[in-house]
Short mmCIF file of C-alpha atoms and ligand atoms in Angstrom, two decimals:
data_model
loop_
_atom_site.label_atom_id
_atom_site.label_comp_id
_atom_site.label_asym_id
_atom_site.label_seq_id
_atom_site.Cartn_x
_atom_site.Cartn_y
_atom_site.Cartn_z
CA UNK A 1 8.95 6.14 24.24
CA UNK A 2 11.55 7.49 21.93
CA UNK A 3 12.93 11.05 21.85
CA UNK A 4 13.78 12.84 19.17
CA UNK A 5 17.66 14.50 19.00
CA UNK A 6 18.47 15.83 15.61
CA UNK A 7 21.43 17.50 16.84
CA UNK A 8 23.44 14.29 17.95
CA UNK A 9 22.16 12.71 14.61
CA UNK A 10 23.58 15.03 12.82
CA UNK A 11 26.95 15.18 14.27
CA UNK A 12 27.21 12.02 14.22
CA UNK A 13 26.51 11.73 10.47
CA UNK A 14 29.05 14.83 10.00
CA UNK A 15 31.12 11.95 11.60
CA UNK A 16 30.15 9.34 10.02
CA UNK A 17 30.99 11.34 6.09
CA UNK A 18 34.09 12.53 7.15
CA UNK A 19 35.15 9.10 7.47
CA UNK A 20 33.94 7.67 5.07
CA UNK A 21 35.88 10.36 2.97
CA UNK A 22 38.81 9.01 4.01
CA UNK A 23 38.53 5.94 4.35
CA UNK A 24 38.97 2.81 2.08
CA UNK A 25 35.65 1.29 0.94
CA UNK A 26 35.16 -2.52 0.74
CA UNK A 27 31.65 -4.02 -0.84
CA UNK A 28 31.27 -6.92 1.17
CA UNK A 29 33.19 -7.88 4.01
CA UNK A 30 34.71 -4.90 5.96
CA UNK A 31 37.71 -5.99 8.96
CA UNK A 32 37.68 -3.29 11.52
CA UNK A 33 41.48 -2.33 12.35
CA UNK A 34 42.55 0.46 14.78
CA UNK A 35 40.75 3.24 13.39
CA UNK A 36 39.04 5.60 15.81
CA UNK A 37 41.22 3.68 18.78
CA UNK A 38 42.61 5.26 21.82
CA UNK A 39 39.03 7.44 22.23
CA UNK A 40 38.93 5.99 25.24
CA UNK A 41 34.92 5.14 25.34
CA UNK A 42 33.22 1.91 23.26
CA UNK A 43 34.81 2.96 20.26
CA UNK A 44 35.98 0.52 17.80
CA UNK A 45 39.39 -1.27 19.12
CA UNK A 46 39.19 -4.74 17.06
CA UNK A 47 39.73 -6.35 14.38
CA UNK A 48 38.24 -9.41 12.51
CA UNK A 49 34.51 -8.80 13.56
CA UNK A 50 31.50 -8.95 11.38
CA UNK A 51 28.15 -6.79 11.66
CA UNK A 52 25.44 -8.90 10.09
CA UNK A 53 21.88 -7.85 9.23
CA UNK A 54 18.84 -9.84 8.61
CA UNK A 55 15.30 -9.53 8.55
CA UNK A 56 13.56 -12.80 9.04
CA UNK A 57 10.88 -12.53 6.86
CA UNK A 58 10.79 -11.12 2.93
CA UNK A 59 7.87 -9.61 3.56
CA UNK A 60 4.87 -8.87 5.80
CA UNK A 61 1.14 -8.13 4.95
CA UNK A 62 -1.05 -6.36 7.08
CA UNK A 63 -4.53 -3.53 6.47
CA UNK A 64 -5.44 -0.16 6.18
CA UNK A 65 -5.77 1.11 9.33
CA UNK A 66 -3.87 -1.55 11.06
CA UNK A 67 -0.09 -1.63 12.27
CA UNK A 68 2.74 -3.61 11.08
CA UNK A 69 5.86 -4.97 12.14
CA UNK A 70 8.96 -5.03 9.61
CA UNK A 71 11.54 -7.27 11.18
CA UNK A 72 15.49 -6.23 10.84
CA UNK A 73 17.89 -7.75 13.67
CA UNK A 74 22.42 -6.85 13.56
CA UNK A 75 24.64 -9.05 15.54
CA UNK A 76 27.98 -9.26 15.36
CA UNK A 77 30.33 -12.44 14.23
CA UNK A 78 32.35 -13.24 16.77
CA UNK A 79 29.74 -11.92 19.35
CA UNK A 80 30.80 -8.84 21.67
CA UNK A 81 31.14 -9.16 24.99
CA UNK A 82 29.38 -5.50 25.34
CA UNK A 83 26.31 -3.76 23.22
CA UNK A 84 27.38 -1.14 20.96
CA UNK A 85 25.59 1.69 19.76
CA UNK A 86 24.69 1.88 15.86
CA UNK A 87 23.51 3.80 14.06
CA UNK A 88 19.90 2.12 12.14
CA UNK A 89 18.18 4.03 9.32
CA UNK A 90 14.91 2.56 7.69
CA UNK A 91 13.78 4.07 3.87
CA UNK A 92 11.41 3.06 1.79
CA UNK A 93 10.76 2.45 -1.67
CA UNK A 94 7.08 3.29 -2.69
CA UNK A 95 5.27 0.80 -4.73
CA UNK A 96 3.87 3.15 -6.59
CA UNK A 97 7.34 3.71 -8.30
CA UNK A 98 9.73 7.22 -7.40
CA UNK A 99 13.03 7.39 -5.01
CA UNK A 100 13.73 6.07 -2.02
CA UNK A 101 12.41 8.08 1.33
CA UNK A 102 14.28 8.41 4.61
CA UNK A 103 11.23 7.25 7.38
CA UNK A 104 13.49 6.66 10.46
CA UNK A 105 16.91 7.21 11.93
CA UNK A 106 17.60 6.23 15.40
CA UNK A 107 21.14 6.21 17.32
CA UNK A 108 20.62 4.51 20.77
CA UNK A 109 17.86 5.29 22.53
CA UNK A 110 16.91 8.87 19.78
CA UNK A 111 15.25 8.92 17.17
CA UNK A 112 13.86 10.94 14.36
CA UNK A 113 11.13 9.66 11.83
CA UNK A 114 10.49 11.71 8.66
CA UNK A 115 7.45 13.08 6.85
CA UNK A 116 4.46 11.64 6.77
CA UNK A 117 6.06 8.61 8.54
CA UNK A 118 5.96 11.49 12.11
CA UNK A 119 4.18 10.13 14.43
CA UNK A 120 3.75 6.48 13.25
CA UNK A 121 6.52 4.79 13.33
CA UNK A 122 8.63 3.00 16.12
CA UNK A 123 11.72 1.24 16.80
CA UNK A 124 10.94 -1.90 18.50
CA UNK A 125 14.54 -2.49 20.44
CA UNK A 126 13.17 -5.32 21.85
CA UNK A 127 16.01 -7.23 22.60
CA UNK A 128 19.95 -6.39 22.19
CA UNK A 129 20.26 -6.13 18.02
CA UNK A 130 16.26 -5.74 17.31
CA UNK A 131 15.98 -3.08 15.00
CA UNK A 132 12.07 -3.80 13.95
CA UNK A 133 10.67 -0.86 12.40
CA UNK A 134 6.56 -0.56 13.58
CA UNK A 135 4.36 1.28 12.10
CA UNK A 136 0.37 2.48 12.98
CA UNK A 137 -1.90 3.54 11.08
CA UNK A 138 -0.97 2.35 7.66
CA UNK A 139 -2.06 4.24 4.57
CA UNK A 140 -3.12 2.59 1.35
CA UNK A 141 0.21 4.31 -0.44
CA UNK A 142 2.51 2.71 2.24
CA UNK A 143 2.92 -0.23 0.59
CA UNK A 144 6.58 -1.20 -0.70
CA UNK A 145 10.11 -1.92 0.14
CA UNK A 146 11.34 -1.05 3.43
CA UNK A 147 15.25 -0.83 3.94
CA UNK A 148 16.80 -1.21 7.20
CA UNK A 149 20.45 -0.15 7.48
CA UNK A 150 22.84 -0.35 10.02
CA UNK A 151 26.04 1.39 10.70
CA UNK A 152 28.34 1.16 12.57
CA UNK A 153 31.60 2.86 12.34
CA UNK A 154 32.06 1.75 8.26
CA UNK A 155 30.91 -1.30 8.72
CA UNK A 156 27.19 -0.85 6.62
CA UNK A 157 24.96 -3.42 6.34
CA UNK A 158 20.88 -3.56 5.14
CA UNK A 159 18.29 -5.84 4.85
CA UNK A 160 15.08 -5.38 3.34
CA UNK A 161 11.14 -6.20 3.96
CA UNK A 162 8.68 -5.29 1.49
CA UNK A 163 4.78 -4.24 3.13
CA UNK A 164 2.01 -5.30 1.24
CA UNK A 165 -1.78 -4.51 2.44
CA UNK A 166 -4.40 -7.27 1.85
CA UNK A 167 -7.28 -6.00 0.08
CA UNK A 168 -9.11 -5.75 -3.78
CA UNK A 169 -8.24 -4.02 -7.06
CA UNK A 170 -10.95 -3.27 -8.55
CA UNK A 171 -11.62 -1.44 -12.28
CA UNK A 172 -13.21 1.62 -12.59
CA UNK A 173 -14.61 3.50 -15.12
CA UNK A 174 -15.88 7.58 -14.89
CA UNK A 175 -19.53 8.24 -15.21
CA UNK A 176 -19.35 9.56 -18.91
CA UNK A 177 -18.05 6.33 -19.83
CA UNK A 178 -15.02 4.31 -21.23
CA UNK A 179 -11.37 5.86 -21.53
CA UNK A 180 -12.06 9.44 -19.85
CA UNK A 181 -9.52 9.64 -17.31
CA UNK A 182 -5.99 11.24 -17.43
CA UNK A 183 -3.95 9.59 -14.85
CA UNK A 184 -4.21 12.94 -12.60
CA UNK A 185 -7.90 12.31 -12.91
CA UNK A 186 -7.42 8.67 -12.36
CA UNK A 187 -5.81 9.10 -8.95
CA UNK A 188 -8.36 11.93 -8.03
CA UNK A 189 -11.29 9.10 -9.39
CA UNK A 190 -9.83 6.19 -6.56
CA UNK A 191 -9.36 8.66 -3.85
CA UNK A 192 -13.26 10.00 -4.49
CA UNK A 193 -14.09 5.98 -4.17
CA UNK A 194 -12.14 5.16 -0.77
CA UNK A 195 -9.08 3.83 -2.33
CA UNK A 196 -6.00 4.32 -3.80
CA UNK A 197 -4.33 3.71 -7.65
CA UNK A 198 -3.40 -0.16 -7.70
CA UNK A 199 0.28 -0.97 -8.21
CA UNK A 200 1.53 -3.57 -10.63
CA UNK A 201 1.62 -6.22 -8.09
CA UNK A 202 -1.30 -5.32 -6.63
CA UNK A 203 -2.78 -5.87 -9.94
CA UNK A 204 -1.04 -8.94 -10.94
CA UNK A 205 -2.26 -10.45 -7.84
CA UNK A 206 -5.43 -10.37 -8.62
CA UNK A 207 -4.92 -11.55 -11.89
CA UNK A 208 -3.86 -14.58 -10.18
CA UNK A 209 -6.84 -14.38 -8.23
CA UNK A 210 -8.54 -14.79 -11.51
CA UNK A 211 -9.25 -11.14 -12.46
CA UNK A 212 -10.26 -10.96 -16.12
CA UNK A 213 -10.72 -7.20 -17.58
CA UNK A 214 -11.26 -6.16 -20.98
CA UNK A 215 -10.22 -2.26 -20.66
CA UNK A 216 -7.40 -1.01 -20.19
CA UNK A 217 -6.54 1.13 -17.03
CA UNK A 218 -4.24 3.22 -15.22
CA UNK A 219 -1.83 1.95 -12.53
CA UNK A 220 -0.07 3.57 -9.90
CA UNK A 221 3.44 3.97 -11.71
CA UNK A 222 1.60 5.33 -14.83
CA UNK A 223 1.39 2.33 -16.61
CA UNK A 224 -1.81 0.92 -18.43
CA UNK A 225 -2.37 -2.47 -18.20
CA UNK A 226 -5.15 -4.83 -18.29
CA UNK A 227 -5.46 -8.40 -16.87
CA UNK A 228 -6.45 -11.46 -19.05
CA UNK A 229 -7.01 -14.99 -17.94
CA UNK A 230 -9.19 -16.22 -20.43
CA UNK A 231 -7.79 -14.74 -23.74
CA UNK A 232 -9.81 -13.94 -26.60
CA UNK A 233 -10.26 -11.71 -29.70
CA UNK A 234 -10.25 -8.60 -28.98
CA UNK A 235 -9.45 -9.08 -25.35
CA UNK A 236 -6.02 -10.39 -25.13
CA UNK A 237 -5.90 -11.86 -28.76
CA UNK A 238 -6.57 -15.03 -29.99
CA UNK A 239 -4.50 -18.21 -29.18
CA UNK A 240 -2.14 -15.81 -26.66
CA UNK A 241 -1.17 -16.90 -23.13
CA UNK A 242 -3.20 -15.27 -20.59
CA UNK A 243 -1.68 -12.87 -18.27
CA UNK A 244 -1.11 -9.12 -17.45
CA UNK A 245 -1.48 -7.06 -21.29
CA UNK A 246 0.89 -3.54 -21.19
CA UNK A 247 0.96 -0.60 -22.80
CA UNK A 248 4.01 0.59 -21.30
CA UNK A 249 4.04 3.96 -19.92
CA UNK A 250 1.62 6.26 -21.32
CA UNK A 251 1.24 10.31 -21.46
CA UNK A 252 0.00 11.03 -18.29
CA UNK A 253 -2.07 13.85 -19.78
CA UNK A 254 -2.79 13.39 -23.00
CA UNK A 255 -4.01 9.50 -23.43
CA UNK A 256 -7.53 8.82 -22.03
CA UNK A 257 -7.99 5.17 -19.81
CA UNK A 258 -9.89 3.48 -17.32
CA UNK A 259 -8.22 2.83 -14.01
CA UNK A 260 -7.09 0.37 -11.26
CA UNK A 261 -7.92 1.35 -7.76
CA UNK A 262 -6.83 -0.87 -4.23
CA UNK A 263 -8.82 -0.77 -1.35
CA UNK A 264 -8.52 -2.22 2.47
CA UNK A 265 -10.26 -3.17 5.02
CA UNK A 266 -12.48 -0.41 6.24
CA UNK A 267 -12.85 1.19 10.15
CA UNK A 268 -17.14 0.96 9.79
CA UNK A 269 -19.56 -1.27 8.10
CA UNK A 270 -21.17 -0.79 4.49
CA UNK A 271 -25.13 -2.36 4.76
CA UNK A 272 -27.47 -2.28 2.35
CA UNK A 273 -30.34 -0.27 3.78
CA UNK A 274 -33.57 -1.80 3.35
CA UNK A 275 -36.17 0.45 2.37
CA UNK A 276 -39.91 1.14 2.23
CA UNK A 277 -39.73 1.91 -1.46
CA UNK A 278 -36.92 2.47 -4.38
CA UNK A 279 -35.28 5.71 -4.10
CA UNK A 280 -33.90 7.94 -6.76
CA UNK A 281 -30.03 9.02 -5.95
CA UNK A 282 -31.21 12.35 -4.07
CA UNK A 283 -33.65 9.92 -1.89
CA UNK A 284 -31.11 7.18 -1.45
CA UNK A 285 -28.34 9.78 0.09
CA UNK A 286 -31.10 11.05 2.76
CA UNK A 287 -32.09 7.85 3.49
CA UNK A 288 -28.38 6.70 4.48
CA UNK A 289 -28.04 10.61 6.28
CA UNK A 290 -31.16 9.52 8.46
CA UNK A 291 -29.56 6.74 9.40
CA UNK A 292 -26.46 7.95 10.66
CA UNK A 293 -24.30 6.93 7.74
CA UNK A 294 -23.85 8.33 4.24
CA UNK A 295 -24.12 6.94 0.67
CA UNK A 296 -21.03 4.19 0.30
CA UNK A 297 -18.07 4.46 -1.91
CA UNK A 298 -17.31 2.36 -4.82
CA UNK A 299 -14.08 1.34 -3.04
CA UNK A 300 -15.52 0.68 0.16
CA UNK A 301 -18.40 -1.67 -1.36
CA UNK A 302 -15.45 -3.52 -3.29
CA UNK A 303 -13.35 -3.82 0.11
CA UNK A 304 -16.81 -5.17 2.18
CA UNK A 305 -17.31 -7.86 -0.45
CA UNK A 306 -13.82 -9.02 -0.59
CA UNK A 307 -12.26 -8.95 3.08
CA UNK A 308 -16.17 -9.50 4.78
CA UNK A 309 -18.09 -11.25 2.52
CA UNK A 310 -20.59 -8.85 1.50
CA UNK A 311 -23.76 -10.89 -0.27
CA UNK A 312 -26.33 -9.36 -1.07
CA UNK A 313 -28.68 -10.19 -4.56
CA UNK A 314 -30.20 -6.39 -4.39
CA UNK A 315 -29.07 -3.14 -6.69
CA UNK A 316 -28.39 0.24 -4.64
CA UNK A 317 -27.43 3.40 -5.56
CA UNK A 318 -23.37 3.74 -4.34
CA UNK A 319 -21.57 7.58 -3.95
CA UNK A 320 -20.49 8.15 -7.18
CA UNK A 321 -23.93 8.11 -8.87
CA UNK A 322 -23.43 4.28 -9.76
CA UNK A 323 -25.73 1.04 -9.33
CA UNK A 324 -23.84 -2.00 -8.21
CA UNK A 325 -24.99 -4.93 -5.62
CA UNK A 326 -21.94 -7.49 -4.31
CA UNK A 327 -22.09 -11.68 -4.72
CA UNK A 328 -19.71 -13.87 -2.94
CA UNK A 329 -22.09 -17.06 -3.42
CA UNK A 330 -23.49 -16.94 -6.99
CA UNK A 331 -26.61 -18.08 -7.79
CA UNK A 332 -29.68 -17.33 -10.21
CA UNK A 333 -30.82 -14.24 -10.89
CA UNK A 334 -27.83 -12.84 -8.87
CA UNK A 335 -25.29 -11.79 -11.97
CA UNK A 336 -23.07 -14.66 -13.44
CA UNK A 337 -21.52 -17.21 -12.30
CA UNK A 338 -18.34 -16.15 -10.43
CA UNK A 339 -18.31 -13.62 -6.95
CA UNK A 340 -17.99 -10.37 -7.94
CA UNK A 341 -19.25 -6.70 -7.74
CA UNK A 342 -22.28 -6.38 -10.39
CA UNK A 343 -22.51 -2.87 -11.93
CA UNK A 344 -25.75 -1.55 -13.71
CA UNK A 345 -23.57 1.25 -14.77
CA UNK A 346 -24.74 5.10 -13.81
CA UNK A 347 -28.22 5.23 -14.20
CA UNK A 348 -30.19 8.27 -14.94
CA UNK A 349 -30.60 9.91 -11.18
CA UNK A 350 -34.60 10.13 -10.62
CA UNK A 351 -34.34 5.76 -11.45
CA UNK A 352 -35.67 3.99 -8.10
CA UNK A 353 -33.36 1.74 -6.21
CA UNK A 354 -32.34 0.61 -3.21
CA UNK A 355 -29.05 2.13 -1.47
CA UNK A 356 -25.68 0.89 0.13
CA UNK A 357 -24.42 3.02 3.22
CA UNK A 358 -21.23 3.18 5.02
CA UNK A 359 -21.41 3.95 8.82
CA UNK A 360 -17.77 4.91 10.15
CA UNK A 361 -16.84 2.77 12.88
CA UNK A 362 -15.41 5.98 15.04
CA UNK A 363 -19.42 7.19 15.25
C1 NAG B 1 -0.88 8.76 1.02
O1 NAG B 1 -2.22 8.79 1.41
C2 NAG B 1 -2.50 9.75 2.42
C3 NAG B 1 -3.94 9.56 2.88
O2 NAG B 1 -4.78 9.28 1.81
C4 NAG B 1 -2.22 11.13 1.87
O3 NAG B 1 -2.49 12.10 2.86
C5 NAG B 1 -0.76 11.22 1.44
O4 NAG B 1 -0.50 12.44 0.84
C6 NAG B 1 -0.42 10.10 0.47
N1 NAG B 1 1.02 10.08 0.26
C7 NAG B 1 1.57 9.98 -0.93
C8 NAG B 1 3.05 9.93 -0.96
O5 NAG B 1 0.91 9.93 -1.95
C1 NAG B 2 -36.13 12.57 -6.11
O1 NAG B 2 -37.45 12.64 -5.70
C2 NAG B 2 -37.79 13.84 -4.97
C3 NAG B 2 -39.25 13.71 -4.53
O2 NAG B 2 -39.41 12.67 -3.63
C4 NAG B 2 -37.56 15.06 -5.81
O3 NAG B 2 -37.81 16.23 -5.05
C5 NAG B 2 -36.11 15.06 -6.31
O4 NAG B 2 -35.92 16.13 -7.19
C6 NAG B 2 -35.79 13.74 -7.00
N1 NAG B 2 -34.39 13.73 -7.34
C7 NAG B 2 -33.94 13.30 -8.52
C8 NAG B 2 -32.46 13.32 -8.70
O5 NAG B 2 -34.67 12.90 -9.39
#
């Protein structure tokens, strides 16, 4: 277990930009020479030696919920006789666009992790130069570049791993209809349904997954974009290339879109509950009450299609008022031709349907 000692971390960073004050910089490869000698502990007293940092892997995928592992390793060139202590900060880069983030900084055997990194994230220290960064209980907004840095002395090196999460975009409209939603109300609309505002690559994933989409929608950097693979007037234009369509950045206030949300896996099971008879909406939400579970999100019947295989050829009433049913294996009378999430829209509230429930796997 790792301890937390703020105190020595910051002395040693009072150290660490004193010297750096007065020192010469070099961008890429720094010889150590006798500074800092004579201070009698491990402090540097050679010359000609290399840190090196690495992570072995560009990047790592892992779920919501789940815990991943973002590999960084230092060794030195020639290798030292005797293990040294550094100085290893990790930061991240949010997909969603914005600055970098400190998450950890650990010096030996301390360490301090930031924000709402507290609490989740590790250093592995594995073996002598394993500087793995693990982290529990991803979020959906975790996702992006993760920078491990190591110091020593002046010698500074990084490495980066970027943390995706596999799961679905999926578009999503408010109940009143086409282009409602500011991107405030946008974020608020994919948090309501389980998820979380897409990012670009999140998106163009899918696109290469084969996600066509004739509205536009917001994204997570406060873009609007829509994905095209089969190009056509008006969606995508005649006799274009298919691909991702931009609008650049748009007035995060003022302009009106649809919207991209991401979901992941999910800690329960969504089910569609069979019933004696149709329900209207106020029915259906009983129904899933009585049976220990409550109406399902949009996000959450998106994520049990796509990462379990959800199948099922029957309409139900979902959280947000809507009427949807999910096909991996399309066949007649089941939507067309291609897996997806059918939507009947937001029907009027006393219509009779059947219902999908999520039960939480902690009950
Ligand atoms: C990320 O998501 C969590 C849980 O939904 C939320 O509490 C947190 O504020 C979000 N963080 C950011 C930076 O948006
Ligand atoms: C649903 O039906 C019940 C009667 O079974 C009725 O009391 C309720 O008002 C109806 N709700 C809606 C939204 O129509």
């Amino acid at each position: 277990m790792m301890m937390c000692c703020l105190q020595t971390l910051l002395l040693l960073l009072l150290r660490l930009s004193g010297l750096a004050l007065t020192a010469p910089t070099t961008q890429n490869i720094f010889f150590y020479h006798d500074f800092l000698s004579g201070n009698g502990n491990k402090e540097l007293h050679f010359s000609g030696v290399e840190l090196h940092v690495d992570s072995t892997q560009p990047s790592v995928s892992a779920v919501r919920g789940g815990s991943a592992t973002m590999p960084c390793r230092f060794w030195y060139e020639p290798e030292l006789s005797s293990q040294r202590d550094v100085r290893v900060k990790w930061s991240w880069l949010p997909a969603a666009g914005g600055h970098e983030t400190d998450v950890l900084v650990a010096l030996g055997s301390r360490c301090h992790s930031f924000g709402a990194f507290s609490g989740r994230v590790q250093l592995r220290q594995d073996f002598p130069g394993d500087a793995a960064l693990v982290m529990t209980d991803l979020q959906l907004n975790d996702t992006g570049r993760y920078r491990c840095e190591v110091v020593d002395g002046l010698e500074d090196r990084s490495s980066s791993v970027y943390l995706e999460l596999r799961g679905v975009v999926f578009p999503y409209q408010h109940p009143r209809g086409h282009y409602q939603l500011s991107f405030l109300a946008a974020q608020q609309a994919c948090e309501e349904q389980g998820s979380t505002l897409a990012t670009f690559t999140q998106l163009f994933q899918s696109w290469k997954e084969g996600l066509n989409w004739c509205s536009a929608g917001w994204l997570a950097d406060g873009t609007v974009q829509y994905p095209i693979t089969r190009p056509r007037v008006p969606c995508g234009g005649h006799g274009l290339a298919p691909g991702v369509r931009s609008y650049g950045r748009r007035h995060l206030q003022l302009h009106h879109y649809d919207v991209f949300c991401f979901s992941s896996s999910l800690r329960g099971k969504v089910y569609y509950l069979q019933p004696s008879h149709k329900m209207n909406l106020t029915e259906a939400q009983q129904a899933c009450q009585e049976d220990g579970a409550e109406v399902a999100k949009v996000g959450q019947l998106y994520a049990a299609w796509r990462l379990t295989g959800l199948d099922r050829c029957d309409a139900g009433w979902l959280a947000d008022g809507s009427v949807r049913y999910p096909i991996t294996r399309p066949r007649r009378n089941c939507g067309p031709s291609e897996p997806g999430v059918r939507s009947f829209g937001f029907p009027p509230p006393q219509h009779k349907h059947g219902v999908y429930c999520y039960k939480s796997a902690d009950e």
